[in-house]
Short mmCIF file of C-alpha atoms and ligand atoms in Angstrom, two decimals:
data_model
loop_
_atom_site.label_atom_id
_atom_site.label_comp_id
_atom_site.label_asym_id
_atom_site.label_seq_id
_atom_site.Cartn_x
_atom_site.Cartn_y
_atom_site.Cartn_z
CA MET A 670 -11.78 -43.65 -17.91
CA ALA A 671 -15.15 -41.86 -17.67
CA LYS A 672 -16.52 -42.42 -21.82
CA THR A 673 -16.78 -39.49 -24.23
CA PHE A 674 -19.54 -39.43 -25.97
CA LYS A 675 -20.91 -37.83 -29.45
CA ASN A 676 -24.04 -36.08 -30.44
CA PHE A 677 -25.53 -37.79 -33.43
CA ILE A 678 -26.20 -36.51 -36.28
CA GLY A 679 -26.97 -36.73 -40.32
CA GLY A 680 -26.76 -40.25 -39.51
CA LYS A 681 -23.31 -40.15 -37.94
CA TRP A 682 -22.08 -39.68 -34.04
CA VAL A 683 -19.51 -36.64 -33.85
CA ALA A 684 -18.10 -34.26 -31.66
CA PRO A 685 -19.26 -31.79 -30.91
CA SER A 686 -17.65 -28.65 -33.31
CA THR A 687 -16.91 -26.16 -29.84
CA GLY A 688 -14.44 -29.49 -28.22
CA SER A 689 -15.85 -29.19 -24.81
CA TYR A 690 -17.78 -31.69 -22.48
CA VAL A 691 -20.39 -31.23 -19.54
CA GLN A 692 -19.33 -34.05 -17.33
CA ASN A 693 -22.04 -36.23 -15.54
CA ARG A 694 -21.88 -37.25 -12.39
CA ASN A 695 -24.02 -40.08 -10.31
CA PRO A 696 -26.09 -37.25 -8.03
CA ALA A 697 -25.71 -39.83 -4.70
CA ASP A 698 -22.38 -40.77 -4.93
CA THR A 699 -20.45 -37.50 -7.08
CA ASN A 700 -16.67 -39.44 -7.34
CA ASP A 701 -18.65 -41.53 -10.13
CA LEU A 702 -17.94 -39.95 -13.67
CA ILE A 703 -20.58 -41.65 -15.84
CA GLY A 704 -19.43 -39.26 -18.65
CA ARG A 705 -18.20 -36.60 -21.22
CA PHE A 706 -20.96 -35.57 -23.03
CA PRO A 707 -21.17 -32.77 -25.84
CA ASP A 708 -21.44 -29.05 -24.73
CA SER A 709 -22.34 -28.28 -28.19
CA GLY A 710 -22.84 -25.22 -29.66
CA LYS A 711 -24.92 -23.20 -32.90
CA LYS A 712 -22.94 -24.22 -35.44
CA ASP A 713 -23.77 -28.68 -34.29
CA VAL A 714 -27.69 -27.44 -34.36
CA ALA A 715 -27.09 -25.98 -37.93
CA GLU A 716 -25.40 -29.90 -38.76
CA ALA A 717 -27.86 -30.89 -37.22
CA VAL A 718 -30.82 -28.91 -38.43
CA LYS A 719 -29.46 -29.80 -42.50
CA ALA A 720 -29.90 -32.85 -41.48
CA ALA A 721 -33.45 -33.05 -40.48
CA ALA A 722 -34.30 -31.31 -43.47
CA ALA A 723 -33.29 -34.10 -45.50
CA GLY A 724 -34.80 -36.99 -43.20
CA PHE A 725 -37.34 -35.22 -42.92
CA ALA A 726 -37.54 -35.45 -46.48
CA ARG A 727 -38.19 -39.05 -46.56
CA TRP A 728 -39.61 -40.18 -43.26
CA ARG A 729 -43.29 -37.73 -44.98
CA ALA A 730 -43.02 -40.11 -47.46
CA THR A 731 -43.02 -43.67 -45.54
CA PRO A 732 -46.66 -44.79 -44.57
CA ALA A 733 -48.08 -43.65 -41.52
CA PRO A 734 -48.27 -47.71 -40.13
CA ALA A 735 -44.93 -48.40 -41.26
CA ARG A 736 -43.25 -45.40 -39.06
CA GLY A 737 -45.59 -46.78 -36.22
CA ASP A 738 -44.20 -50.31 -37.22
CA VAL A 739 -40.54 -49.18 -35.85
CA LEU A 740 -42.09 -47.65 -32.89
CA LYS A 741 -42.98 -51.27 -31.59
CA ARG A 742 -40.46 -52.15 -32.37
CA VAL A 743 -39.11 -50.01 -29.90
CA GLY A 744 -41.13 -50.91 -27.50
CA ASP A 745 -40.19 -54.25 -27.22
CA LEU A 746 -36.01 -53.20 -27.33
CA MET A 747 -37.26 -51.27 -24.24
CA VAL A 748 -39.20 -54.08 -23.00
CA ALA A 749 -36.15 -56.50 -23.61
CA HIS A 750 -33.71 -53.17 -21.71
CA LYS A 751 -36.53 -52.45 -18.75
CA GLU A 752 -33.68 -53.62 -15.67
CA ALA A 753 -31.00 -52.06 -17.55
CA LEU A 754 -32.54 -48.80 -18.99
CA ALA A 755 -33.75 -48.48 -14.97
CA GLN A 756 -30.58 -48.95 -13.46
CA GLU A 757 -28.04 -46.55 -15.20
CA MET A 758 -31.58 -44.53 -15.19
CA THR A 759 -31.20 -43.67 -11.48
CA ARG A 760 -27.24 -44.27 -11.30
CA GLU A 761 -27.68 -41.12 -13.68
CA MET A 762 -30.92 -38.84 -12.30
CA GLY A 763 -31.10 -40.05 -8.44
CA LYS A 764 -34.43 -41.08 -7.82
CA VAL A 765 -35.62 -45.03 -6.73
CA LEU A 766 -35.44 -47.70 -9.47
CA ALA A 767 -38.87 -48.33 -9.25
CA GLU A 768 -39.21 -45.09 -10.49
CA THR A 769 -37.09 -45.40 -12.66
CA ARG A 770 -38.90 -48.88 -13.96
CA GLY A 771 -41.83 -46.50 -14.47
CA ASP A 772 -39.87 -44.24 -16.09
CA VAL A 773 -39.08 -46.72 -18.65
CA GLN A 774 -42.50 -48.46 -18.42
CA GLU A 775 -44.30 -45.04 -19.00
CA GLY A 776 -41.87 -44.97 -22.25
CA ILE A 777 -42.99 -48.54 -23.63
CA ASP A 778 -46.23 -47.74 -23.16
CA THR A 779 -46.45 -44.55 -25.42
CA ALA A 780 -43.91 -46.80 -28.30
CA TYR A 781 -47.12 -49.32 -28.13
CA TYR A 782 -49.46 -45.99 -27.91
CA ALA A 783 -47.85 -44.51 -31.04
CA ALA A 784 -47.16 -47.30 -32.90
CA SER A 785 -51.24 -48.24 -33.29
CA GLU A 786 -51.29 -44.98 -33.64
CA GLY A 787 -49.87 -44.69 -37.07
CA ARG A 788 -52.79 -46.77 -38.11
CA ARG A 789 -55.48 -44.11 -37.35
CA LEU A 790 -53.69 -40.55 -37.19
CA PHE A 791 -57.54 -39.64 -38.05
CA GLY A 792 -59.27 -36.75 -40.45
CA HIS A 793 -62.53 -36.34 -41.25
CA THR A 794 -65.01 -36.33 -43.37
CA VAL A 795 -68.04 -33.74 -43.43
CA PRO A 796 -70.76 -33.71 -45.80
CA SER A 797 -70.60 -30.77 -47.95
CA GLU A 798 -72.58 -27.89 -48.62
CA LEU A 799 -73.61 -28.03 -51.89
CA HIS A 800 -74.17 -30.96 -54.26
CA ARG A 801 -71.46 -33.59 -55.70
CA LYS A 802 -68.68 -31.82 -52.92
CA PHE A 803 -67.00 -34.52 -50.86
CA ALA A 804 -65.43 -32.71 -48.45
CA MET A 805 -62.81 -34.01 -45.62
CA SER A 806 -59.71 -32.86 -43.43
CA TYR A 807 -56.13 -35.28 -43.11
CA ARG A 808 -52.84 -34.06 -41.37
CA ARG A 809 -49.83 -33.67 -43.17
CA PRO A 810 -46.57 -33.71 -40.10
CA ILE A 811 -45.21 -30.26 -40.34
CA GLY A 812 -41.23 -31.10 -40.47
CA VAL A 813 -38.68 -30.44 -38.54
CA ALA A 814 -39.53 -30.45 -34.62
CA GLY A 815 -36.99 -29.80 -31.72
CA LEU A 816 -37.52 -31.56 -28.61
CA ILE A 817 -36.27 -29.95 -24.86
CA THR A 818 -36.38 -31.73 -22.07
CA PRO A 819 -35.65 -31.47 -18.39
CA PHE A 820 -34.24 -33.36 -16.03
CA ASN A 821 -36.83 -35.61 -14.04
CA PHE A 822 -37.91 -38.18 -16.49
CA PRO A 823 -34.81 -38.85 -18.25
CA MET A 824 -36.52 -41.76 -21.04
CA ALA A 825 -40.36 -41.10 -20.39
CA ILE A 826 -40.94 -36.94 -21.42
CA PRO A 827 -38.57 -37.65 -24.55
CA THR A 828 -40.95 -40.62 -25.61
CA TRP A 829 -43.92 -38.03 -24.74
CA LYS A 830 -42.80 -35.42 -27.81
CA MET A 831 -40.53 -37.95 -29.76
CA PHE A 832 -42.29 -41.31 -30.27
CA PRO A 833 -46.29 -38.68 -31.88
CA ALA A 834 -43.69 -36.46 -33.40
CA LEU A 835 -41.82 -39.31 -35.55
CA VAL A 836 -45.21 -42.07 -36.31
CA CYS A 837 -46.86 -38.04 -36.98
CA GLY A 838 -44.22 -38.08 -39.42
CA ASN A 839 -41.53 -35.61 -38.30
CA ALA A 840 -37.83 -35.26 -38.40
CA VAL A 841 -36.36 -34.70 -34.29
CA ILE A 842 -33.51 -33.30 -33.32
CA PHE A 843 -33.50 -33.51 -29.55
CA LYS A 844 -31.35 -32.10 -27.19
CA PRO A 845 -32.20 -33.70 -23.91
CA SER A 846 -30.65 -31.77 -20.32
CA GLU A 847 -27.31 -31.85 -19.70
CA ASP A 848 -28.16 -33.21 -16.46
CA VAL A 849 -29.40 -36.47 -17.79
CA PRO A 850 -27.93 -37.47 -21.62
CA ALA A 851 -27.12 -40.44 -20.79
CA THR A 852 -30.41 -41.50 -21.60
CA GLY A 853 -30.82 -39.56 -23.55
CA HIS A 854 -27.35 -41.18 -26.06
CA ARG A 855 -29.19 -44.50 -25.07
CA LEU A 856 -32.94 -43.47 -26.50
CA VAL A 857 -31.51 -42.78 -29.68
CA GLU A 858 -29.26 -45.57 -29.81
CA LEU A 859 -32.62 -48.32 -29.54
CA LEU A 860 -34.33 -45.87 -31.82
CA LEU A 861 -31.58 -46.41 -34.23
CA GLU A 862 -31.51 -50.89 -33.56
CA ALA A 863 -35.33 -50.24 -34.11
CA GLY A 864 -35.11 -49.53 -37.89
CA LEU A 865 -35.55 -45.63 -37.35
CA PRO A 866 -33.64 -44.31 -40.68
CA PRO A 867 -30.14 -42.62 -39.37
CA GLU A 868 -30.90 -39.20 -40.97
CA VAL A 869 -34.40 -38.63 -38.93
CA ILE A 870 -33.42 -38.77 -35.61
CA GLN A 871 -30.75 -36.37 -34.91
CA LEU A 872 -29.32 -35.87 -30.85
CA VAL A 873 -27.40 -32.82 -29.87
CA HIS A 874 -26.28 -33.07 -26.38
CA GLY A 875 -24.97 -29.01 -24.22
CA ARG A 876 -26.30 -26.32 -22.17
CA GLY A 877 -29.37 -24.76 -22.35
CA GLU A 878 -28.87 -21.15 -22.61
CA THR A 879 -26.59 -22.57 -25.69
CA ALA A 880 -27.61 -25.57 -27.55
CA GLY A 881 -30.84 -24.75 -26.23
CA GLN A 882 -31.54 -21.68 -27.55
CA ALA A 883 -29.44 -21.83 -30.64
CA LEU A 884 -32.23 -24.70 -31.74
CA VAL A 885 -35.21 -22.56 -30.56
CA SER A 886 -33.69 -19.74 -32.25
CA HIS A 887 -33.01 -21.77 -35.54
CA ALA A 888 -35.29 -20.39 -38.60
CA GLY A 889 -35.51 -24.33 -40.00
CA VAL A 890 -37.11 -25.45 -36.70
CA SER A 891 -40.69 -25.42 -37.41
CA LEU A 892 -42.06 -26.20 -34.67
CA ILE A 893 -40.32 -27.14 -30.39
CA SER A 894 -41.29 -29.03 -27.33
CA PHE A 895 -40.22 -27.95 -24.29
CA THR A 896 -40.89 -29.56 -20.58
CA GLY A 897 -38.99 -27.97 -18.00
CA SER A 898 -39.31 -24.79 -15.79
CA THR A 899 -41.69 -21.44 -16.47
CA ALA A 900 -38.00 -19.28 -15.94
CA THR A 901 -37.18 -20.98 -19.21
CA GLY A 902 -40.77 -20.95 -20.97
CA SER A 903 -40.94 -17.97 -21.01
CA LYS A 904 -37.79 -17.09 -22.81
CA ILE A 905 -38.69 -20.10 -25.13
CA GLY A 906 -42.30 -18.72 -25.89
CA GLU A 907 -40.83 -15.00 -26.04
CA MET A 908 -38.14 -16.11 -29.19
CA CYS A 909 -41.20 -18.17 -30.42
CA GLY A 910 -43.46 -15.80 -30.48
CA ARG A 911 -41.53 -14.08 -32.65
CA MET A 912 -40.89 -16.74 -34.92
CA HIS A 913 -44.17 -17.99 -35.63
CA LYS A 914 -42.97 -22.05 -34.68
CA ARG A 915 -45.37 -24.09 -32.93
CA LEU A 916 -44.41 -24.32 -29.73
CA SER A 917 -46.17 -26.50 -26.83
CA LEU A 918 -44.87 -25.97 -23.05
CA GLU A 919 -45.01 -27.61 -20.75
CA MET A 920 -44.07 -26.31 -16.70
CA GLY A 921 -43.77 -25.71 -13.53
CA GLY A 922 -46.25 -27.18 -10.92
CA LYS A 923 -47.29 -26.00 -7.29
CA ASN A 924 -49.71 -28.98 -6.51
CA ALA A 925 -52.09 -29.26 -3.37
CA GLN A 926 -53.95 -32.56 -2.39
CA ILE A 927 -56.70 -31.79 -0.52
CA VAL A 928 -57.47 -33.97 2.43
CA MET A 929 -61.33 -33.11 4.46
CA ASP A 930 -62.83 -34.09 7.60
CA ASP A 931 -64.70 -36.93 6.14
CA ALA A 932 -61.54 -38.76 4.32
CA ASP A 933 -59.66 -41.75 4.33
CA LEU A 934 -56.67 -40.52 6.44
CA ASP A 935 -54.77 -44.47 6.28
CA LEU A 936 -55.30 -43.56 2.57
CA ALA A 937 -55.16 -39.76 1.94
CA LEU A 938 -51.21 -40.35 4.14
CA ASP A 939 -50.13 -43.03 2.00
CA GLY A 940 -51.29 -40.70 -0.86
CA VAL A 941 -49.09 -37.22 -0.10
CA LEU A 942 -46.21 -39.32 1.19
CA TRP A 943 -45.51 -40.85 -2.23
CA GLY A 944 -46.76 -37.55 -3.66
CA ALA A 945 -44.76 -35.36 -1.28
CA PHE A 946 -40.97 -37.70 -1.27
CA GLY A 947 -41.17 -39.68 -4.46
CA THR A 948 -38.54 -38.43 -6.96
CA THR A 949 -37.15 -36.28 -3.85
CA GLY A 950 -40.03 -33.58 -4.49
CA GLN A 951 -38.59 -32.63 -7.88
CA ARG A 952 -41.61 -34.41 -9.95
CA CYS A 953 -43.72 -31.67 -11.84
CA THR A 954 -47.38 -33.37 -10.37
CA ALA A 955 -45.19 -33.97 -6.70
CA THR A 956 -47.42 -32.82 -3.77
CA SER A 957 -45.91 -29.24 -2.28
CA ARG A 958 -48.62 -27.82 -0.72
CA LEU A 959 -51.47 -30.35 1.48
CA ILE A 960 -54.47 -28.57 2.46
CA LEU A 961 -55.58 -30.03 5.23
CA HIS A 962 -59.39 -29.23 7.45
CA GLN A 963 -59.14 -27.73 10.42
CA LYS A 964 -60.56 -31.27 12.51
CA ILE A 965 -58.43 -33.60 11.00
CA HIS A 966 -55.45 -30.70 10.99
CA ASP A 967 -53.69 -31.91 13.93
CA ARG A 968 -53.74 -35.57 14.48
CA PHE A 969 -52.73 -36.19 10.46
CA LEU A 970 -50.06 -33.67 10.85
CA GLN A 971 -48.64 -36.24 13.53
CA ARG A 972 -48.74 -39.07 12.00
CA LEU A 973 -47.43 -37.11 8.85
CA ALA A 974 -44.40 -36.36 10.53
CA ASP A 975 -44.13 -39.14 11.97
CA ALA A 976 -43.77 -40.94 8.68
CA ALA A 977 -42.30 -39.62 7.08
CA GLY A 978 -39.21 -38.65 9.45
CA LYS A 979 -39.10 -42.61 8.82
CA LEU A 980 -38.88 -42.33 5.08
CA ARG A 981 -35.13 -44.19 4.34
CA LEU A 982 -33.28 -41.68 2.70
CA GLY A 983 -30.41 -42.99 -0.23
CA ASP A 984 -28.46 -44.28 -3.10
CA GLY A 985 -31.47 -44.74 -5.05
CA ARG A 986 -29.87 -48.14 -6.63
CA GLN A 987 -30.79 -49.55 -2.62
CA PRO A 988 -33.39 -51.31 -2.56
CA ARG A 989 -34.55 -49.86 0.70
CA THR A 990 -33.84 -46.48 -0.28
CA GLU A 991 -37.38 -44.75 -0.21
CA VAL A 992 -36.21 -41.48 -0.68
CA GLY A 993 -33.18 -40.49 -3.53
CA PRO A 994 -30.70 -37.64 -3.89
CA LEU A 995 -31.52 -34.07 -5.54
CA ILE A 996 -30.02 -33.97 -9.03
CA HIS A 997 -28.00 -31.63 -8.35
CA GLU A 998 -25.38 -29.02 -5.94
CA ALA A 999 -27.79 -26.18 -7.36
CA ALA A 1000 -31.41 -28.07 -6.62
CA ARG A 1001 -30.03 -28.76 -2.36
CA GLU A 1002 -28.87 -24.69 -2.39
CA LYS A 1003 -32.71 -24.20 -4.09
CA VAL A 1004 -34.19 -26.06 -1.01
CA GLU A 1005 -31.57 -24.64 1.23
CA ARG A 1006 -32.58 -20.88 0.41
CA TYR A 1007 -37.15 -21.53 0.45
CA VAL A 1008 -36.29 -23.28 3.29
CA GLU A 1009 -34.59 -19.85 5.23
CA ILE A 1010 -37.49 -18.07 3.25
CA GLY A 1011 -40.27 -20.14 4.84
CA GLN A 1012 -38.23 -19.59 8.27
CA GLY A 1013 -38.36 -15.77 7.27
CA GLU A 1014 -42.39 -15.94 6.87
CA GLY A 1015 -43.08 -17.81 9.48
CA ALA A 1016 -43.61 -20.53 8.98
CA GLU A 1017 -43.53 -23.68 11.44
CA LEU A 1018 -40.59 -26.72 10.45
CA VAL A 1019 -41.74 -29.85 11.88
CA LEU A 1020 -39.81 -31.71 9.86
CA GLY A 1021 -35.93 -31.76 8.20
CA GLY A 1022 -34.94 -28.71 7.33
CA LYS A 1023 -31.91 -29.60 6.54
CA ARG A 1024 -28.71 -31.47 4.40
CA ALA A 1025 -28.22 -35.22 5.22
CA THR A 1026 -24.53 -35.24 5.24
CA GLY A 1027 -21.71 -37.58 6.49
CA GLY A 1028 -21.62 -41.30 5.77
CA LYS A 1029 -23.31 -42.73 2.89
CA TYR A 1030 -24.91 -39.31 2.74
CA ALA A 1031 -21.20 -37.55 2.39
CA ASP A 1032 -20.85 -37.56 -1.57
CA GLY A 1033 -24.38 -36.79 -2.32
CA TRP A 1034 -26.93 -34.00 -2.65
CA PHE A 1035 -28.97 -35.27 -0.16
CA TYR A 1036 -31.41 -33.58 1.64
CA ARG A 1037 -33.91 -34.57 4.44
CA PRO A 1038 -37.92 -34.62 3.92
CA THR A 1039 -39.14 -31.43 5.29
CA ILE A 1040 -42.27 -30.10 7.06
CA PHE A 1041 -43.69 -26.91 7.85
CA ALA A 1042 -46.84 -25.98 8.92
CA GLY A 1043 -48.72 -22.95 9.91
CA VAL A 1044 -48.78 -21.89 6.09
CA THR A 1045 -50.66 -19.29 4.53
CA PRO A 1046 -51.75 -18.65 1.44
CA LYS A 1047 -50.12 -16.10 0.43
CA MET A 1048 -46.07 -17.58 1.42
CA ARG A 1049 -43.62 -17.90 -0.89
CA ILE A 1050 -43.18 -21.42 -0.09
CA ALA A 1051 -46.86 -21.56 -0.64
CA THR A 1052 -46.97 -20.32 -4.29
CA GLU A 1053 -43.54 -20.94 -5.51
CA GLU A 1054 -42.26 -24.26 -6.79
CA ILE A 1055 -39.55 -25.22 -4.53
CA PHE A 1056 -39.11 -29.01 -6.94
CA GLY A 1057 -37.39 -30.51 -4.02
CA PRO A 1058 -38.40 -32.37 -0.90
CA VAL A 1059 -40.39 -29.31 1.23
CA LEU A 1060 -43.74 -30.09 1.65
CA SER A 1061 -45.76 -27.30 3.33
CA VAL A 1062 -48.57 -27.71 4.96
CA LEU A 1063 -51.69 -25.30 5.49
CA ARG A 1064 -55.11 -25.37 7.62
CA VAL A 1065 -59.39 -24.75 6.31
CA ARG A 1066 -62.43 -24.39 7.35
CA SER A 1067 -64.38 -25.83 4.11
CA PHE A 1068 -64.26 -27.29 0.75
CA ASP A 1069 -65.04 -23.39 -0.21
CA GLU A 1070 -62.18 -22.08 1.31
CA ALA A 1071 -59.62 -25.12 0.36
CA VAL A 1072 -60.62 -24.83 -3.57
CA ARG A 1073 -59.52 -21.15 -2.68
CA VAL A 1074 -56.82 -22.31 -1.73
CA ASN A 1075 -56.11 -24.20 -4.39
CA ASN A 1076 -56.57 -21.84 -6.78
CA GLY A 1077 -54.36 -19.29 -5.75
CA VAL A 1078 -50.94 -19.85 -6.74
CA PRO A 1079 -50.09 -19.43 -10.89
CA TYR A 1080 -49.63 -23.04 -11.61
CA GLY A 1081 -52.23 -25.29 -12.61
CA LEU A 1082 -50.98 -28.44 -12.87
CA SER A 1083 -52.20 -31.19 -11.00
CA SER A 1084 -54.97 -31.33 -7.79
CA ALA A 1085 -56.27 -34.12 -5.61
CA LEU A 1086 -59.25 -34.24 -3.02
CA TYR A 1087 -59.46 -36.96 -0.51
CA THR A 1088 -62.86 -37.37 0.69
CA ARG A 1089 -65.37 -40.09 0.71
CA ASP A 1090 -68.94 -37.51 -0.29
CA VAL A 1091 -69.45 -37.87 -3.95
CA HIS A 1092 -70.99 -34.76 -4.45
CA LEU A 1093 -67.04 -33.36 -3.17
CA ALA A 1094 -65.51 -34.98 -5.59
CA PHE A 1095 -67.82 -33.73 -8.25
CA ARG A 1096 -67.60 -30.17 -7.89
CA ALA A 1097 -63.36 -30.98 -7.34
CA MET A 1098 -63.78 -31.64 -11.02
CA GLU A 1099 -64.97 -28.56 -11.27
CA GLU A 1100 -64.00 -26.26 -9.60
CA LEU A 1101 -60.22 -27.07 -9.86
CA ASP A 1102 -58.04 -24.74 -11.30
CA ASN A 1103 -55.20 -27.60 -12.34
CA GLY A 1104 -55.27 -30.18 -15.86
CA ILE A 1105 -55.67 -32.93 -14.02
CA THR A 1106 -57.70 -33.83 -10.74
CA TYR A 1107 -56.65 -36.77 -8.13
CA VAL A 1108 -60.23 -38.55 -6.18
CA ASN A 1109 -58.95 -40.43 -3.85
CA ALA A 1110 -55.45 -40.69 -4.93
CA PRO A 1111 -52.72 -38.35 -4.82
CA THR A 1112 -51.45 -35.72 -7.47
CA ILE A 1113 -48.94 -37.86 -9.77
CA GLY A 1114 -49.33 -40.60 -11.34
CA ALA A 1115 -50.55 -39.29 -14.86
CA GLU A 1116 -51.14 -42.19 -17.38
CA ALA A 1117 -49.93 -43.01 -21.10
CA HIS A 1118 -52.71 -42.62 -23.23
CA LEU A 1119 -54.70 -39.49 -21.05
CA PRO A 1120 -54.07 -36.19 -21.82
CA PHE A 1121 -51.38 -34.47 -19.56
CA GLY A 1122 -50.66 -31.30 -19.23
CA GLY A 1123 -51.37 -27.82 -16.77
CA VAL A 1124 -53.15 -24.67 -16.77
CA LYS A 1125 -51.77 -20.53 -15.99
CA GLN A 1126 -48.70 -20.78 -16.09
CA THR A 1127 -47.89 -24.24 -16.42
CA GLY A 1128 -49.01 -24.79 -19.84
CA ASN A 1129 -49.51 -22.89 -23.01
CA GLY A 1130 -53.17 -24.84 -23.51
CA HIS A 1131 -51.14 -27.62 -25.64
CA ARG A 1132 -51.02 -31.38 -24.37
CA GLU A 1133 -49.22 -34.01 -24.44
CA GLY A 1134 -49.90 -38.46 -24.49
CA GLY A 1135 -52.94 -39.62 -25.24
CA TRP A 1136 -54.93 -38.53 -28.41
CA GLU A 1137 -54.22 -34.71 -28.04
CA VAL A 1138 -50.76 -35.10 -28.92
CA TYR A 1139 -50.95 -35.75 -32.20
CA GLU A 1140 -53.23 -32.60 -32.75
CA PHE A 1141 -50.04 -30.66 -31.99
CA TYR A 1142 -46.95 -32.90 -33.67
CA SER A 1143 -49.25 -32.30 -37.83
CA GLU A 1144 -50.92 -29.59 -39.40
CA THR A 1145 -54.61 -30.53 -40.53
CA LYS A 1146 -54.98 -30.14 -44.39
CA VAL A 1147 -58.61 -29.88 -46.10
CA CYS A 1148 -60.00 -31.31 -49.87
CA TYR A 1149 -62.71 -30.25 -51.43
CA VAL A 1150 -63.45 -32.53 -54.86
CA ASP A 1151 -66.46 -30.90 -56.72
CA TYR A 1152 -67.60 -33.91 -59.02
CA SER A 1153 -70.27 -31.26 -60.27
CA GLY A 1154 -69.07 -30.16 -63.01
CA VAL A 1155 -70.48 -27.36 -62.94
CA LEU A 1156 -69.40 -24.08 -60.77
CA GLN A 1157 -70.90 -24.25 -57.16
CA ARG A 1158 -69.72 -20.87 -55.21
CA ALA A 1159 -69.33 -21.91 -51.44
CA GLN A 1160 -71.55 -19.50 -49.46
CA ILE A 1161 -73.46 -17.55 -52.19
CA ASP A 1162 -75.43 -20.45 -54.19
CA ASN A 1163 -79.10 -21.42 -52.89
CA TYR A 1164 -79.96 -25.08 -52.70
CA ASP A 1165 -82.39 -25.82 -54.96
P1 NAD B 2059 -35.47 -26.12 -17.17
O1 NAD B 2059 -35.68 -24.97 -17.21
O2 NAD B 2059 -33.62 -26.25 -16.60
O3 NAD B 2059 -34.71 -27.22 -18.41
C1 NAD B 2059 -35.40 -27.95 -19.51
C2 NAD B 2059 -34.51 -28.26 -20.18
O4 NAD B 2059 -34.13 -26.77 -21.11
C3 NAD B 2059 -32.93 -28.37 -20.42
O5 NAD B 2059 -33.18 -29.19 -21.68
C4 NAD B 2059 -32.40 -27.43 -20.69
O6 NAD B 2059 -31.22 -27.30 -21.03
C5 NAD B 2059 -33.01 -26.28 -21.46
N1 NAD B 2059 -33.42 -25.43 -21.34
C6 NAD B 2059 -32.61 -24.06 -20.74
N2 NAD B 2059 -32.57 -23.06 -20.66
C7 NAD B 2059 -32.81 -22.89 -21.92
C8 NAD B 2059 -33.41 -21.68 -23.60
N3 NAD B 2059 -32.68 -20.16 -22.03
N4 NAD B 2059 -33.58 -21.82 -24.48
C9 NAD B 2059 -33.89 -23.48 -24.59
N5 NAD B 2059 -33.31 -24.26 -23.71
C10 NAD B 2059 -32.98 -24.03 -22.83
O7 NAD B 2059 -35.99 -27.07 -16.43
P2 NAD B 2059 -35.23 -28.60 -15.33
O8 NAD B 2059 -35.17 -27.88 -14.53
O9 NAD B 2059 -34.42 -29.63 -16.32
O10 NAD B 2059 -36.73 -29.66 -14.53
C11 NAD B 2059 -37.05 -29.16 -14.04
C12 NAD B 2059 -38.88 -27.95 -14.12
O11 NAD B 2059 -39.53 -29.22 -15.39
C13 NAD B 2059 -39.58 -28.29 -12.71
O12 NAD B 2059 -40.03 -26.59 -13.39
C14 NAD B 2059 -40.59 -28.69 -13.72
O13 NAD B 2059 -41.95 -28.50 -12.66
C15 NAD B 2059 -40.34 -28.52 -14.98
N6 NAD B 2059 -41.70 -30.54 -15.18
C16 NAD B 2059 -42.78 -29.40 -15.93
C17 NAD B 2059 -43.59 -31.02 -16.20
C18 NAD B 2059 -44.84 -30.32 -17.60
O14 NAD B 2059 -44.81 -31.46 -17.47
N7 NAD B 2059 -45.37 -29.93 -16.76
C19 NAD B 2059 -42.86 -32.17 -16.61
C20 NAD B 2059 -41.07 -32.66 -15.73
C21 NAD B 2059 -40.34 -31.17 -15.18
#
């Protein structure tokens, strides 16, 4: 009998007020029921906000280095439990073990970075324009932070938000994706085991339109950080705009790898296989477009189709598996719809284009790695996010054309250029409209200590990771101390 899980509100594990639950199943074997998780509603969110407000009052008064020490212990616990966390994550999310280990490692790196940030959280001191006057800025926490996360990085993305939010002194309400609630549950357990005061973290499970929306629209939540699809981000953006909430949006992508005629083709091939089919194409940074210079187009495409056709599809927990299942049936149906759209648009299906069924695939959401050639820049399969193992290949005549194709989509997360020409490498860094550009490396592979995010409809200007995220979770306050003993009027008094 599968376990029934609870929310964590006000320092206690509690059942949802709705009395209803969402089933969490293994996407590689849907007979495997992982657990029943709360399908929470408005009332649960309201309770969580009340508790978080009390937690905030306490946590903001805790010195930042002491807050950082808690995160250091969380990192240590994640190291100790890394393998078990990865195994559990693959069971609920489907990606292969090497990737779920990487997902946990990202959380560990983020924990240690955040722990040390507790001893920095720099403000500025700057000279005043007046005599005997001291001017400085420092950073204050904001309040109750609502964190809403997607399914594809069940540990890394929550930690990208939660750890900086906590080290800055905010209280957190965490609503993990309803598709990967078990990893969210484990993360909260680890925070409590590390000694985080229980009121500082609230875990509210549930669906987006109910629990998620209630969190976004609650007046007691001052800040929302969301990662997910651009469609959901638009709804959240509208609500936060009306309520004047601080908001970070990290949304969809349509990332391209460009391969020039002088590139190391072996390297470029490894890059696109990993970028397009790693995580079954379910990464915001996944390579979903391949832009090939016409001189190498035909031979590269042939090698790619051969290699992608040999990728081993299966349960991510099996050591030989290279591509796992999709997250659920709706994701598989979306991929199928786009394959039909691509065929209807006149693109040439070179590989895949169908479900994997029967035998070991019978009970999972498997779909075969798929490649379309003859794709043109305006086709829907070249501009819309599919979020599955589908790669659209476009042919270009020059670097300038490749840049135009790369930039001709509404998204702007990641891009990659393969070339041996240093001039083109630097031009790519300048001319590709993305938050991240890789040279001679695939579109995926962000590092936790650098800012992460995209331009255009991928984001709203904020970044996760690195030093920049700490700006988002804190408010700058400026203080002046006048020790001249006389009234000095800034901008009015002259120097004498
Ligand atoms: P999703 O938008 O369906 O859901 C994301 C989260 O939002 C979930 O927790 C969901 O419950 C919640 N949600 C849904 N509707 C809501 C609403 N009306 N109000 C409040 N919350 C709501 O996304 P998903 O399918 O889980 O994830 C895939 C998407 O995430 C892709 O578009 C991918 O590109 C994007 N993503 C972006 C980044 C990035 O950093 N840019 C990283 C990972 C994933």
